[in-house]
Short mmCIF file of C-alpha atoms and ligand atoms in Angstrom, two decimals:
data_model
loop_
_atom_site.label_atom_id
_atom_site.label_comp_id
_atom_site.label_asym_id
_atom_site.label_seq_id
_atom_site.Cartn_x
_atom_site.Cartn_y
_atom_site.Cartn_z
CA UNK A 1 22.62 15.07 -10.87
CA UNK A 2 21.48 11.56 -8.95
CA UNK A 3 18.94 10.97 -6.88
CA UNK A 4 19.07 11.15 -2.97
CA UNK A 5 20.17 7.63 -1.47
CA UNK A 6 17.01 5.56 -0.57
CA UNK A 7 15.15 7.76 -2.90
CA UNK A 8 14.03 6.71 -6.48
CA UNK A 9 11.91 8.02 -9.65
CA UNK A 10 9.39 5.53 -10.66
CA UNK A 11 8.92 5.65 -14.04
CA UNK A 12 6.23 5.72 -16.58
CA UNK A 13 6.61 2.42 -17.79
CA UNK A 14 6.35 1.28 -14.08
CA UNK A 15 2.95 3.37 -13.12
CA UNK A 16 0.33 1.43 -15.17
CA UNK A 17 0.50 -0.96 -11.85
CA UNK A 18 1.18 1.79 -9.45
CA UNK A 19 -2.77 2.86 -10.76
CA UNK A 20 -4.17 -0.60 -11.09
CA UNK A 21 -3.52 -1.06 -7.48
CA UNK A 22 -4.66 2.26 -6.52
CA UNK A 23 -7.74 1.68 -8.01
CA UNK A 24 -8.87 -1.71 -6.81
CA UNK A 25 -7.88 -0.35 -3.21
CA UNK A 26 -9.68 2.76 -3.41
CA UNK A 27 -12.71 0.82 -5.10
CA UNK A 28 -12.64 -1.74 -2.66
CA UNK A 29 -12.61 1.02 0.88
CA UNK A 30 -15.13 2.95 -1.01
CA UNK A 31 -17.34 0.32 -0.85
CA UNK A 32 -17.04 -0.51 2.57
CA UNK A 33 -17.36 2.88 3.97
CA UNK A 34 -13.84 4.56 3.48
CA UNK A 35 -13.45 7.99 2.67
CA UNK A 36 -10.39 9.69 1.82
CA UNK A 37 -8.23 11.83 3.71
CA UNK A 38 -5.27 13.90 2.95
CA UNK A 39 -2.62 14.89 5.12
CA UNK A 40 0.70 17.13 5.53
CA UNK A 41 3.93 15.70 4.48
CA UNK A 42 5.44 17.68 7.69
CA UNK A 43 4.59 17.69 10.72
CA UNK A 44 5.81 18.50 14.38
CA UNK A 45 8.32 16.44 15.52
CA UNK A 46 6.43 15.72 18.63
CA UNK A 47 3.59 14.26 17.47
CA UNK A 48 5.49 10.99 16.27
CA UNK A 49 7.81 11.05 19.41
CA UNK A 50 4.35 10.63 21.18
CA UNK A 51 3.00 8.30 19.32
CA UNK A 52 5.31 5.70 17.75
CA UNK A 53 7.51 6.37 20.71
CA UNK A 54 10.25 7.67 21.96
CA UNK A 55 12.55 4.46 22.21
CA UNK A 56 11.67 2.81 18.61
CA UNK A 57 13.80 2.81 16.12
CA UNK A 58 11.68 4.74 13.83
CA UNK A 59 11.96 7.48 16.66
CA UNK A 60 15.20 6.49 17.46
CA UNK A 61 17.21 6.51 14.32
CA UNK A 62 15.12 6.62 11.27
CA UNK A 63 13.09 10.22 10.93
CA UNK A 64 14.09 12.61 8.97
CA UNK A 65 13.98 15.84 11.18
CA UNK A 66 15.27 19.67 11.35
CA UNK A 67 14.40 22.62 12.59
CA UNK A 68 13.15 25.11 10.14
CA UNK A 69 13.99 28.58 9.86
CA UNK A 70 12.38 29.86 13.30
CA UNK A 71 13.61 26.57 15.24
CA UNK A 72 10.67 24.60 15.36
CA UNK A 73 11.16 20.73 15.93
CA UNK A 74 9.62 19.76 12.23
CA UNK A 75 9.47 15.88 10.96
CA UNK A 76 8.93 14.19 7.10
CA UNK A 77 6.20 11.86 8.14
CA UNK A 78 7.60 8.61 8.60
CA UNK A 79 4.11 6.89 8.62
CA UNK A 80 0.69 7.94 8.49
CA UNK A 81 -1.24 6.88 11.61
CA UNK A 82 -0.22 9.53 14.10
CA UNK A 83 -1.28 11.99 11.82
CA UNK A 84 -4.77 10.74 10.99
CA UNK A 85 -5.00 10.38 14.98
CA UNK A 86 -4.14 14.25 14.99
CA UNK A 87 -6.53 15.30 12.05
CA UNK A 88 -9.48 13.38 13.65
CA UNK A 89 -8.45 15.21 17.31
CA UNK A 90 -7.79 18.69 15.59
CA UNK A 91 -11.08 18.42 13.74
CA UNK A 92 -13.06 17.15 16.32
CA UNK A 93 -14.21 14.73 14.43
CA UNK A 94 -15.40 12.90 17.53
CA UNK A 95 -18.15 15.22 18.25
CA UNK A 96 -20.23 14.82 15.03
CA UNK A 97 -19.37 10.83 14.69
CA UNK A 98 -16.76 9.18 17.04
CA UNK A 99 -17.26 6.57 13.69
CA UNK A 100 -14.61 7.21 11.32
CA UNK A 101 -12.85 5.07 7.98
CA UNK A 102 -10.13 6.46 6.17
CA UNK A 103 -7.67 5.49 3.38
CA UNK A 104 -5.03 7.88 1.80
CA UNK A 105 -2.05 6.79 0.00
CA UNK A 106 1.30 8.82 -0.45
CA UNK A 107 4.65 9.33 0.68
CA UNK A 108 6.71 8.23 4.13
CA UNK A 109 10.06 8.72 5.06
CA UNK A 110 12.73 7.16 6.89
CA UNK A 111 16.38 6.75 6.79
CA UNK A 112 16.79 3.16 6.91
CA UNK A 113 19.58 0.87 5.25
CA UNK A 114 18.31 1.18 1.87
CA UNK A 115 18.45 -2.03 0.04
CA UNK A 116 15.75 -4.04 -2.44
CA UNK A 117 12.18 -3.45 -1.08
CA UNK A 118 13.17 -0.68 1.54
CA UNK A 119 14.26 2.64 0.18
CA UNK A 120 14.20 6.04 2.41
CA UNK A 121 10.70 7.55 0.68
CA UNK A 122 8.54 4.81 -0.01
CA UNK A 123 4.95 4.65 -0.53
CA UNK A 124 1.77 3.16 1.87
CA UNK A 125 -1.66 3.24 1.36
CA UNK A 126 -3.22 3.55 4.54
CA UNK A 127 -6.81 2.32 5.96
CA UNK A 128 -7.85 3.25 9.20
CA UNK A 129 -11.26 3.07 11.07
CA UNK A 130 -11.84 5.09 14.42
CA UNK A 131 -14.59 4.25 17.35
CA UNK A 132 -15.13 0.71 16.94
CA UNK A 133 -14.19 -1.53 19.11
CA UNK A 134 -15.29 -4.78 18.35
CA UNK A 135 -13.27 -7.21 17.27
CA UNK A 136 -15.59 -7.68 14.01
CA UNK A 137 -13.52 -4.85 12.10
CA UNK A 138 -10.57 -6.51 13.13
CA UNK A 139 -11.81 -8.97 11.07
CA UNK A 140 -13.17 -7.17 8.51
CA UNK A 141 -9.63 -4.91 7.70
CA UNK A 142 -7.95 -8.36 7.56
CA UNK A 143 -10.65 -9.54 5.40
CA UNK A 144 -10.05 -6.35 3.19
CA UNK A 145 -6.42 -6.78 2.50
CA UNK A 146 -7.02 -10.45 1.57
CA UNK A 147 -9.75 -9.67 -0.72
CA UNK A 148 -7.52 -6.52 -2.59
CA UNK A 149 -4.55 -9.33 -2.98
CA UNK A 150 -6.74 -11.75 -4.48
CA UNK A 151 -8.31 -9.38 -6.51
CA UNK A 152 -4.27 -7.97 -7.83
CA UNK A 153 -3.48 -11.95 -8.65
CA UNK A 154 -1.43 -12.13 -5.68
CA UNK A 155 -0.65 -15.77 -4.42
CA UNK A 156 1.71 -17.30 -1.88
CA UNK A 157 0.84 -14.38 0.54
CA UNK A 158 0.27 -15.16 4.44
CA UNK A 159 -1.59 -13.22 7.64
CA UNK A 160 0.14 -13.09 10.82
CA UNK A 161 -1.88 -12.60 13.69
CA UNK A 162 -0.93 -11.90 17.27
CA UNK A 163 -3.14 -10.31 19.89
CA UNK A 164 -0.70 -7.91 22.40
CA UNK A 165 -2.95 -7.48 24.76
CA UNK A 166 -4.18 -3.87 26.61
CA UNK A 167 -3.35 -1.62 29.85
CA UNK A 168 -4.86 -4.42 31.87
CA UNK A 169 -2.89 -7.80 30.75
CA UNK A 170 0.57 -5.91 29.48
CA UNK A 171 1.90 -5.18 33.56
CA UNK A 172 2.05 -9.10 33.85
CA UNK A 173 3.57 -9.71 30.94
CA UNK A 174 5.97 -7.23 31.08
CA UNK A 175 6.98 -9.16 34.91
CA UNK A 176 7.33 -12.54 32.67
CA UNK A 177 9.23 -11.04 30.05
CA UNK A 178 11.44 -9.09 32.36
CA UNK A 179 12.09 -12.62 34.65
CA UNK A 180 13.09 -14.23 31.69
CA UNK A 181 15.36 -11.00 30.15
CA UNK A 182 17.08 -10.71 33.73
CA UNK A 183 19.42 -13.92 33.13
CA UNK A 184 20.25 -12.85 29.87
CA UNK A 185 20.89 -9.15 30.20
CA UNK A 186 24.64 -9.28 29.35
CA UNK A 187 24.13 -10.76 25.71
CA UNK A 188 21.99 -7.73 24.77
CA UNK A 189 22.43 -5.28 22.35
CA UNK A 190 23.73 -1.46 23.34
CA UNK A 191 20.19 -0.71 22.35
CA UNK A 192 18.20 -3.31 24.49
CA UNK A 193 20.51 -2.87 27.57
CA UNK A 194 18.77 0.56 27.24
CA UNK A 195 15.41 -0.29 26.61
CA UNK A 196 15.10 -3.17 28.91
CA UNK A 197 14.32 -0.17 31.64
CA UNK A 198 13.03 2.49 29.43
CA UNK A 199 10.59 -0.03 27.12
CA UNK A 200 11.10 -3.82 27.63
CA UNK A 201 8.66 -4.80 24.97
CA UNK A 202 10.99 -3.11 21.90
CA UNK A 203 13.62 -6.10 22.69
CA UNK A 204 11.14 -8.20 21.29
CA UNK A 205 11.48 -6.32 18.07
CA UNK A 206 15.16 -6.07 18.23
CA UNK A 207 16.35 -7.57 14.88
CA UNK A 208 20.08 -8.01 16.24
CA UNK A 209 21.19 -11.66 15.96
CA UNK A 210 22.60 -11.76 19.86
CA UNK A 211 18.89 -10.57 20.94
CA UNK A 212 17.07 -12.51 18.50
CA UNK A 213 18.62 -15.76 19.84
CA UNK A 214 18.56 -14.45 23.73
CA UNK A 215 14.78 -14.52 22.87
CA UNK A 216 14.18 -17.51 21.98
CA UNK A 217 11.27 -19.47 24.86
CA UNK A 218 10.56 -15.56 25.81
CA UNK A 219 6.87 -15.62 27.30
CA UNK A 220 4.58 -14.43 24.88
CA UNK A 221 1.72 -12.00 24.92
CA UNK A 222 -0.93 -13.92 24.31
CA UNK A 223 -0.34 -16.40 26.78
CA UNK A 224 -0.44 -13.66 29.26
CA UNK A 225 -3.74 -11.88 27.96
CA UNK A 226 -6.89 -10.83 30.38
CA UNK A 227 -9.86 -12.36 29.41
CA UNK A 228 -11.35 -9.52 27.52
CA UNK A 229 -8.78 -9.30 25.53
CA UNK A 230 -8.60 -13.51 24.89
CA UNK A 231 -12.35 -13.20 24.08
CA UNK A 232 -11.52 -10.33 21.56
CA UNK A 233 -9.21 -12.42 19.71
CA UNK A 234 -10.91 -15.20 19.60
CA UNK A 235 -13.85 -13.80 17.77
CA UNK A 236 -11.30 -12.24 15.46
CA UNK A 237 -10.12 -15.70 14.54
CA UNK A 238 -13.32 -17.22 14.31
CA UNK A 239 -14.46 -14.57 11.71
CA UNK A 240 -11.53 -14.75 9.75
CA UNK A 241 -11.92 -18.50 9.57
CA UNK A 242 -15.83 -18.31 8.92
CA UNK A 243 -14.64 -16.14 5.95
CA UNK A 244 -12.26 -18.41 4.51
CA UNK A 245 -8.98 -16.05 4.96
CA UNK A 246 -5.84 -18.33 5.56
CA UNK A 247 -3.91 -16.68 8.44
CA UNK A 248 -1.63 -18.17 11.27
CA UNK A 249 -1.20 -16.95 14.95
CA UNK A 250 2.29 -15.92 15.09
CA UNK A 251 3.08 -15.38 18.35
CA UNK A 252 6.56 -14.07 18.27
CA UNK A 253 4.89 -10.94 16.21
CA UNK A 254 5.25 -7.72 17.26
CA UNK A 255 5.19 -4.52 16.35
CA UNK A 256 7.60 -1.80 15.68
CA UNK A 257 5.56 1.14 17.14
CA UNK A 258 4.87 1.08 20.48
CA UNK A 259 1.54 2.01 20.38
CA UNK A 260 -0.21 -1.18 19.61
CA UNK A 261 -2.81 -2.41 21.76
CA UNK A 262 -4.57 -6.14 20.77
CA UNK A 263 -4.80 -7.44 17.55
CA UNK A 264 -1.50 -6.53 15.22
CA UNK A 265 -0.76 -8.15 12.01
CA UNK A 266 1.13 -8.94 8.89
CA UNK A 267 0.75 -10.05 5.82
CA UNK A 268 3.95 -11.65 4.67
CA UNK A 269 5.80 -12.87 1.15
CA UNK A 270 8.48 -15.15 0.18
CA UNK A 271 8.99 -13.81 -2.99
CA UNK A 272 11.04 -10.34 -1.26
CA UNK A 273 13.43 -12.02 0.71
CA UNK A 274 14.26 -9.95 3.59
CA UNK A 275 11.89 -7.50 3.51
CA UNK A 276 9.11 -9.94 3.57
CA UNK A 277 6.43 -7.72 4.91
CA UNK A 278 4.05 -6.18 2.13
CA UNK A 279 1.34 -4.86 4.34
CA UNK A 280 1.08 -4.27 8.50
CA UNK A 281 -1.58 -3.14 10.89
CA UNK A 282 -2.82 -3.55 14.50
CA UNK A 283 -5.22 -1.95 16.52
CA UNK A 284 -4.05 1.10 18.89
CA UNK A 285 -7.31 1.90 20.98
CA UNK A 286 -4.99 4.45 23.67
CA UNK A 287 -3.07 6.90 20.82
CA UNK A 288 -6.08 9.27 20.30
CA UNK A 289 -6.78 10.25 24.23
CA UNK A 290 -2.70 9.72 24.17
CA UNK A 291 -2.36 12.77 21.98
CA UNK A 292 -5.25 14.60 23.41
CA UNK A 293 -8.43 13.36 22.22
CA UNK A 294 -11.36 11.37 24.25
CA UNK A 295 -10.77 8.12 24.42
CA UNK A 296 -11.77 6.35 20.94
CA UNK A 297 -10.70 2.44 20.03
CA UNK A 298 -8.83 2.33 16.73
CA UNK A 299 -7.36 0.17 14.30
CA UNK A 300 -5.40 0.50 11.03
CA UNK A 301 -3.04 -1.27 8.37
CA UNK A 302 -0.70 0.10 6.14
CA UNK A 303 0.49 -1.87 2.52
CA UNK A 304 4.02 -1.17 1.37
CA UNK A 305 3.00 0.24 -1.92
CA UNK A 306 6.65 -0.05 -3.52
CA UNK A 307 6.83 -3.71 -2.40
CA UNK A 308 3.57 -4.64 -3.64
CA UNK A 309 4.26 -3.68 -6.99
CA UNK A 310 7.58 -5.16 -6.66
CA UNK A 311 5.58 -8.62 -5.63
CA UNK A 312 3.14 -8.09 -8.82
CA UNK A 313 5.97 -7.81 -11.05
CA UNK A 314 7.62 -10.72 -9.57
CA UNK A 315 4.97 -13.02 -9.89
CA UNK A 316 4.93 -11.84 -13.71
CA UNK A 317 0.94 -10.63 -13.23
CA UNK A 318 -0.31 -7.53 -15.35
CA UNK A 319 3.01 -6.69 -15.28
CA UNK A 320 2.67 -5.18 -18.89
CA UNK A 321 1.48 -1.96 -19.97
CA UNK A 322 -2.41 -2.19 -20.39
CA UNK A 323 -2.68 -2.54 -24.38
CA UNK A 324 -3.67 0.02 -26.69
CA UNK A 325 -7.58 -0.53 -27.88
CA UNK A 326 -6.97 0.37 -31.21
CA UNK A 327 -3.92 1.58 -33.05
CA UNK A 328 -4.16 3.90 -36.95
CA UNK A 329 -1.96 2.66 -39.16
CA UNK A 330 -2.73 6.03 -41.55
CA UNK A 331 -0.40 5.94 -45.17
CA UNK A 332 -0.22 9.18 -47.00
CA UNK A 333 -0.65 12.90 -45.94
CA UNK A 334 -4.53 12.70 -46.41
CA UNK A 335 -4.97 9.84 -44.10
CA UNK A 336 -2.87 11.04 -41.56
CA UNK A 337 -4.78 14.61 -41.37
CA UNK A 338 -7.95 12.48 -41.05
CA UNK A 339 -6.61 9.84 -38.52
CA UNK A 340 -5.76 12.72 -36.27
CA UNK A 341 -9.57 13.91 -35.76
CA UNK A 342 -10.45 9.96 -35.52
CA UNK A 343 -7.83 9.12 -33.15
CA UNK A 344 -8.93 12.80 -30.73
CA UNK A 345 -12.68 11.45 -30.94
CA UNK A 346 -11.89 7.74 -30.26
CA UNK A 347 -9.52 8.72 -27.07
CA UNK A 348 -12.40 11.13 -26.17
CA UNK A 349 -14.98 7.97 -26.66
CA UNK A 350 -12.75 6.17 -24.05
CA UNK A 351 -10.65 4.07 -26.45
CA UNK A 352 -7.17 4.34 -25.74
CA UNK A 353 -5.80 5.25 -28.96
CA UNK A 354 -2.45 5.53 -30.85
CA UNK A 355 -1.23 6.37 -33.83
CA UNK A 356 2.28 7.22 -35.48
CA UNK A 357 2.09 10.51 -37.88
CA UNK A 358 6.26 10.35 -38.70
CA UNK A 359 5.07 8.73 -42.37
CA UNK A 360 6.02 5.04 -41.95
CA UNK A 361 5.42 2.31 -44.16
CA UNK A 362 2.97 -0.16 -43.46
CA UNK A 363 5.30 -3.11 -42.71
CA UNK A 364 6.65 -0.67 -39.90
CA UNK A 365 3.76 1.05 -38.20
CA UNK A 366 2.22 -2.08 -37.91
CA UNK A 367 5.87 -3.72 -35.84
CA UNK A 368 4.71 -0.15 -33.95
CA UNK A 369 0.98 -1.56 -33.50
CA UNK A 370 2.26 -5.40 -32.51
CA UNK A 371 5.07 -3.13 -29.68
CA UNK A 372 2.56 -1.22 -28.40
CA UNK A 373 0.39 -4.41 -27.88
CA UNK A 374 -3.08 -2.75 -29.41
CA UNK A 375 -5.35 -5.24 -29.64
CA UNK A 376 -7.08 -3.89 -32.84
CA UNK A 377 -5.78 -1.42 -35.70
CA UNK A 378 -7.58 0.36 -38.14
CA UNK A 379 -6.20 0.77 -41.65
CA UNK A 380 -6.33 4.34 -43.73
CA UNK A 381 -4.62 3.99 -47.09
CA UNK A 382 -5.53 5.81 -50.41
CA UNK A 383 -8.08 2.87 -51.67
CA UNK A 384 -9.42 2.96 -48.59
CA UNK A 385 -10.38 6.58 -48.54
CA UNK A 386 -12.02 6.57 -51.69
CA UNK A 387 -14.29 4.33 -50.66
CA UNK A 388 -14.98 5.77 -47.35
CA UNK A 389 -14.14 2.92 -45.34
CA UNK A 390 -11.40 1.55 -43.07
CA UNK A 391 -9.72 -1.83 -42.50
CA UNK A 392 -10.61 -2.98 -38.62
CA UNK A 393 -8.05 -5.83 -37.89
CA UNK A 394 -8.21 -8.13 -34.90
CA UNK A 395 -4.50 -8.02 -34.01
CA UNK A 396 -5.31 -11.49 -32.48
CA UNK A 397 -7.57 -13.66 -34.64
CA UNK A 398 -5.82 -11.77 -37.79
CA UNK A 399 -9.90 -11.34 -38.91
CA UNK A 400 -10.33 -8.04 -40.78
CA UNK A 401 -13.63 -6.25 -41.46
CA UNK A 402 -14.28 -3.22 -43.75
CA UNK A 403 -16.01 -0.85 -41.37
CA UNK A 404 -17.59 2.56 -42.56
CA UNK A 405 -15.72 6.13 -42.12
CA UNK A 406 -19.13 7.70 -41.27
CA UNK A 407 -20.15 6.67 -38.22
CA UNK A 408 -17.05 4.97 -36.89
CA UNK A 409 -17.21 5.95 -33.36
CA UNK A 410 -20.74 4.76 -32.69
CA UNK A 411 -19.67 1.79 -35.26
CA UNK A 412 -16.64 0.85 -33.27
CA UNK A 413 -18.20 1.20 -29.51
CA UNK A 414 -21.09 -1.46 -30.92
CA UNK A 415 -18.13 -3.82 -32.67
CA UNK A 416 -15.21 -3.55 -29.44
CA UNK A 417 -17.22 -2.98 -26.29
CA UNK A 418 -19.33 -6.40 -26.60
P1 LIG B 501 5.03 -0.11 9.21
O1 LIG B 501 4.47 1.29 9.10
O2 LIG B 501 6.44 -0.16 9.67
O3 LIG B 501 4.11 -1.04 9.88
O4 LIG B 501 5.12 -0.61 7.70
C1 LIG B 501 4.00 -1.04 6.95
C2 LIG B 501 4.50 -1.56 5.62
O5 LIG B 501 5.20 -0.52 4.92
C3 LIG B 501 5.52 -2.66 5.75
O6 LIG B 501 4.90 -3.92 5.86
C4 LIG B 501 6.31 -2.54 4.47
O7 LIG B 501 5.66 -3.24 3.43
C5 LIG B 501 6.27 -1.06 4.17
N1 LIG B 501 7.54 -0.41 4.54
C6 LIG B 501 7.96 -0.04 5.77
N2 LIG B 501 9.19 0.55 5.71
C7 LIG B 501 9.55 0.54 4.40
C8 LIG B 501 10.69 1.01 3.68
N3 LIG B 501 11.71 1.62 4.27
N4 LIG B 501 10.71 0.83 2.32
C9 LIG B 501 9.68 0.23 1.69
N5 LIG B 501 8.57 -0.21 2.31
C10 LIG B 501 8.50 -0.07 3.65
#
């Protein structure tokens, strides 16, 4: 048995970073006001036909839906926005505190092309902030995502920034864009020929070559923006420059759901190749009275968790298991029974432990020791015993210290946690 296509198993000796970055992200939205939120895999069709839109590709061509047993319309969540936007409407969330920040991390699904860096279930983490519309947490999400990067070792990483403007600049726009799209209609894709009634704005996502190039001098949004919505962005870049985050106003960016409003983002690698995108985000201040709620400004990101490891493990950093603390090297049947209480208590004192209780000799469990990368081990033989002490070696410095059997957990938490 294999498998689905676009869907993988990510192994044990792969998760060590999978948890590293989980950690620093969750770390870092704790301590700027995120809380977590969990949400259904599944999830009526309709609510991402409403909200990432009806003529994206996502919606298009790329969900994975059915109709269950009774019928009903039922979708694998393809991202995790709309349904944040649905918890915080179903819950009411509104009425106690229209302020809201949530991360959650987990599964999304959609049947693209699968090659390196896009599969068909992939992983985000997700940070999203309801209520607040000034351009400040613009900043700050930015802000966030550069400061988790830095903080995994990540280098060579760059923001995107585009502002796409609201309900009051977009009519405008959409006139330029259309003007310019009208003399080059016939080298469209089947798609855009579509869309250019239907949703004019997708072409600018289009990622066919014929529409790429037929867009090249298309107007852009921000040239076209009202003057709220230039004086938004503007403080967004001056923050983000006052804070030292390197970023460059792309403005050919767009996104692929249609429900961005203002500032949208990415933050882009060269080290992927095509799929160059590790993280994405943009504010959408109409979805939540779109799907029902009152009307509440909103912003999020999402990181592609698979190609952020892949990234890490590119650029060589942490890519190794984290080391063991201490490793037993125990000889003879009476060591070993002891070494097994030892190495219980140590893991218990935090220590992450190993031993090997198959009866090796010493030349091999300590090849094991040097594999398994421990950065100390603690020698039981016969001699040893009888003396009630144990050899502590620094796998590193080669130094070795006779340390005392009674007492060693209290003994080795004052000699390895300096
Ligand atoms: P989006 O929700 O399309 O804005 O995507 C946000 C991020 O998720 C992207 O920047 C990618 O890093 C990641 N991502 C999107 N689609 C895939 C996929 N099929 N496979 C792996 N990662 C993906």
């Amino acid at each position: 048995m294999q498998t689905i296509r676009g869907f993988r198993d990510i192994l044990p000796e792969h998760i060590s970073l999978w948890q590293r970055v989980e950690q620093e992200a969750f770390s870092l939205f704790e301590s700027f006001g995120f809380k977590e939120i969990r949400i259904p895999v599944l999830e009526k069709t309709d609510l991402f036909a409403r909200s990432i839109g009806e003529t994206t590709d996502i919606v298009e061509k790329e969900m994975y839906t059915f109709s269950d047993r009774k019928g009903d319309l039922v979708t694998l969540r393809p991202e995790a926005t709309a349904s944040i936007c649905r918890s915080y409407i179903q819950h009411k969330m509104y009425a106690t505190d229209p302020v809201r920040k949530f991360y959650m991390t987990g599964p999304m699904f959609r049947r693209e092309r699968p090659q390196k860096g896009r599969y068909r279930q992939f992983y985000q983490i997700d940070a999203e902030v309801f209520g607040i519309e000034s351009a400040y947490i613009d900043s700050e999400l930015i802000f966030l995502l550069n400061e988790l990067f830095k903080r995994l070792g990540l280098t060579g990483l760059t923001a995107h920034i585009n502002s796409l403007g609201c309900p009051e600049c977009r009519p405008a726009f959409q006139r330029a864009l259309l003007d310019f799209l009208g003399k080059r209609k016939q080298v469209l894709c089947e798609n855009c020929t579509r869309r250019i009634q239907k949703n004019p704005l997708r072409i600018l996502d289009c990622k066919v070559d014929s529409c790429q190039k037929a867009l090249e001098g298309a107007p852009a949004t921000i040239d076209h923006l009202c003057q709220a919505c230039d004086d938004h962005f503007t403080i967004v870049r001056t923050t983000l420059e006052r804070q030292g985050v390197a970023f460059m106003v792309d403005k050919s960016l767009v996104r692929g759901l249609d429900y961005y409003t203002r500032t949208a983002w990415e933050i882009k690698t060269t080290t992927l190749g095509a799929q160059g995108a590790v993280a994405g985000g943009g504010r959408y201040d109409g979805l939540v009275e779109e799907l029902g709620g009152p009307a509440t400004p909103a912003i999020g990101f999402a990181i592609g968790f698979d190609r952020l490891v892949e990234v890490m493990e590119q650029l060589k950093k942490n890519g190794q298991d984290p080391p063991l603390d201490l490793f037993i090297v125990a000889l003879g049947n009476a060591a070993m029974a002891k070494a097994y209480h030892w190495s219980c208590d140590l893991n218990l004192a935090g220590f992450r432990t190993g031993m090997d209780s198959r009866g090796k000799s010493m030349k091999s469990l300590m090849k094991r020791a040097d594999k398994l990368n421990a950065s100390h081990v603690l020698i039981a033989g016969e001699n040893e015993l009888k003396e009630n002490q144990l050899i502590l070696r620094n796998m590193d410095t080669k130094d070795q210290t006779m340390i005392a059997i009674d007492n060693l957990v209290p003994t080795l938490m004052t000699l390895l946690t300096k």
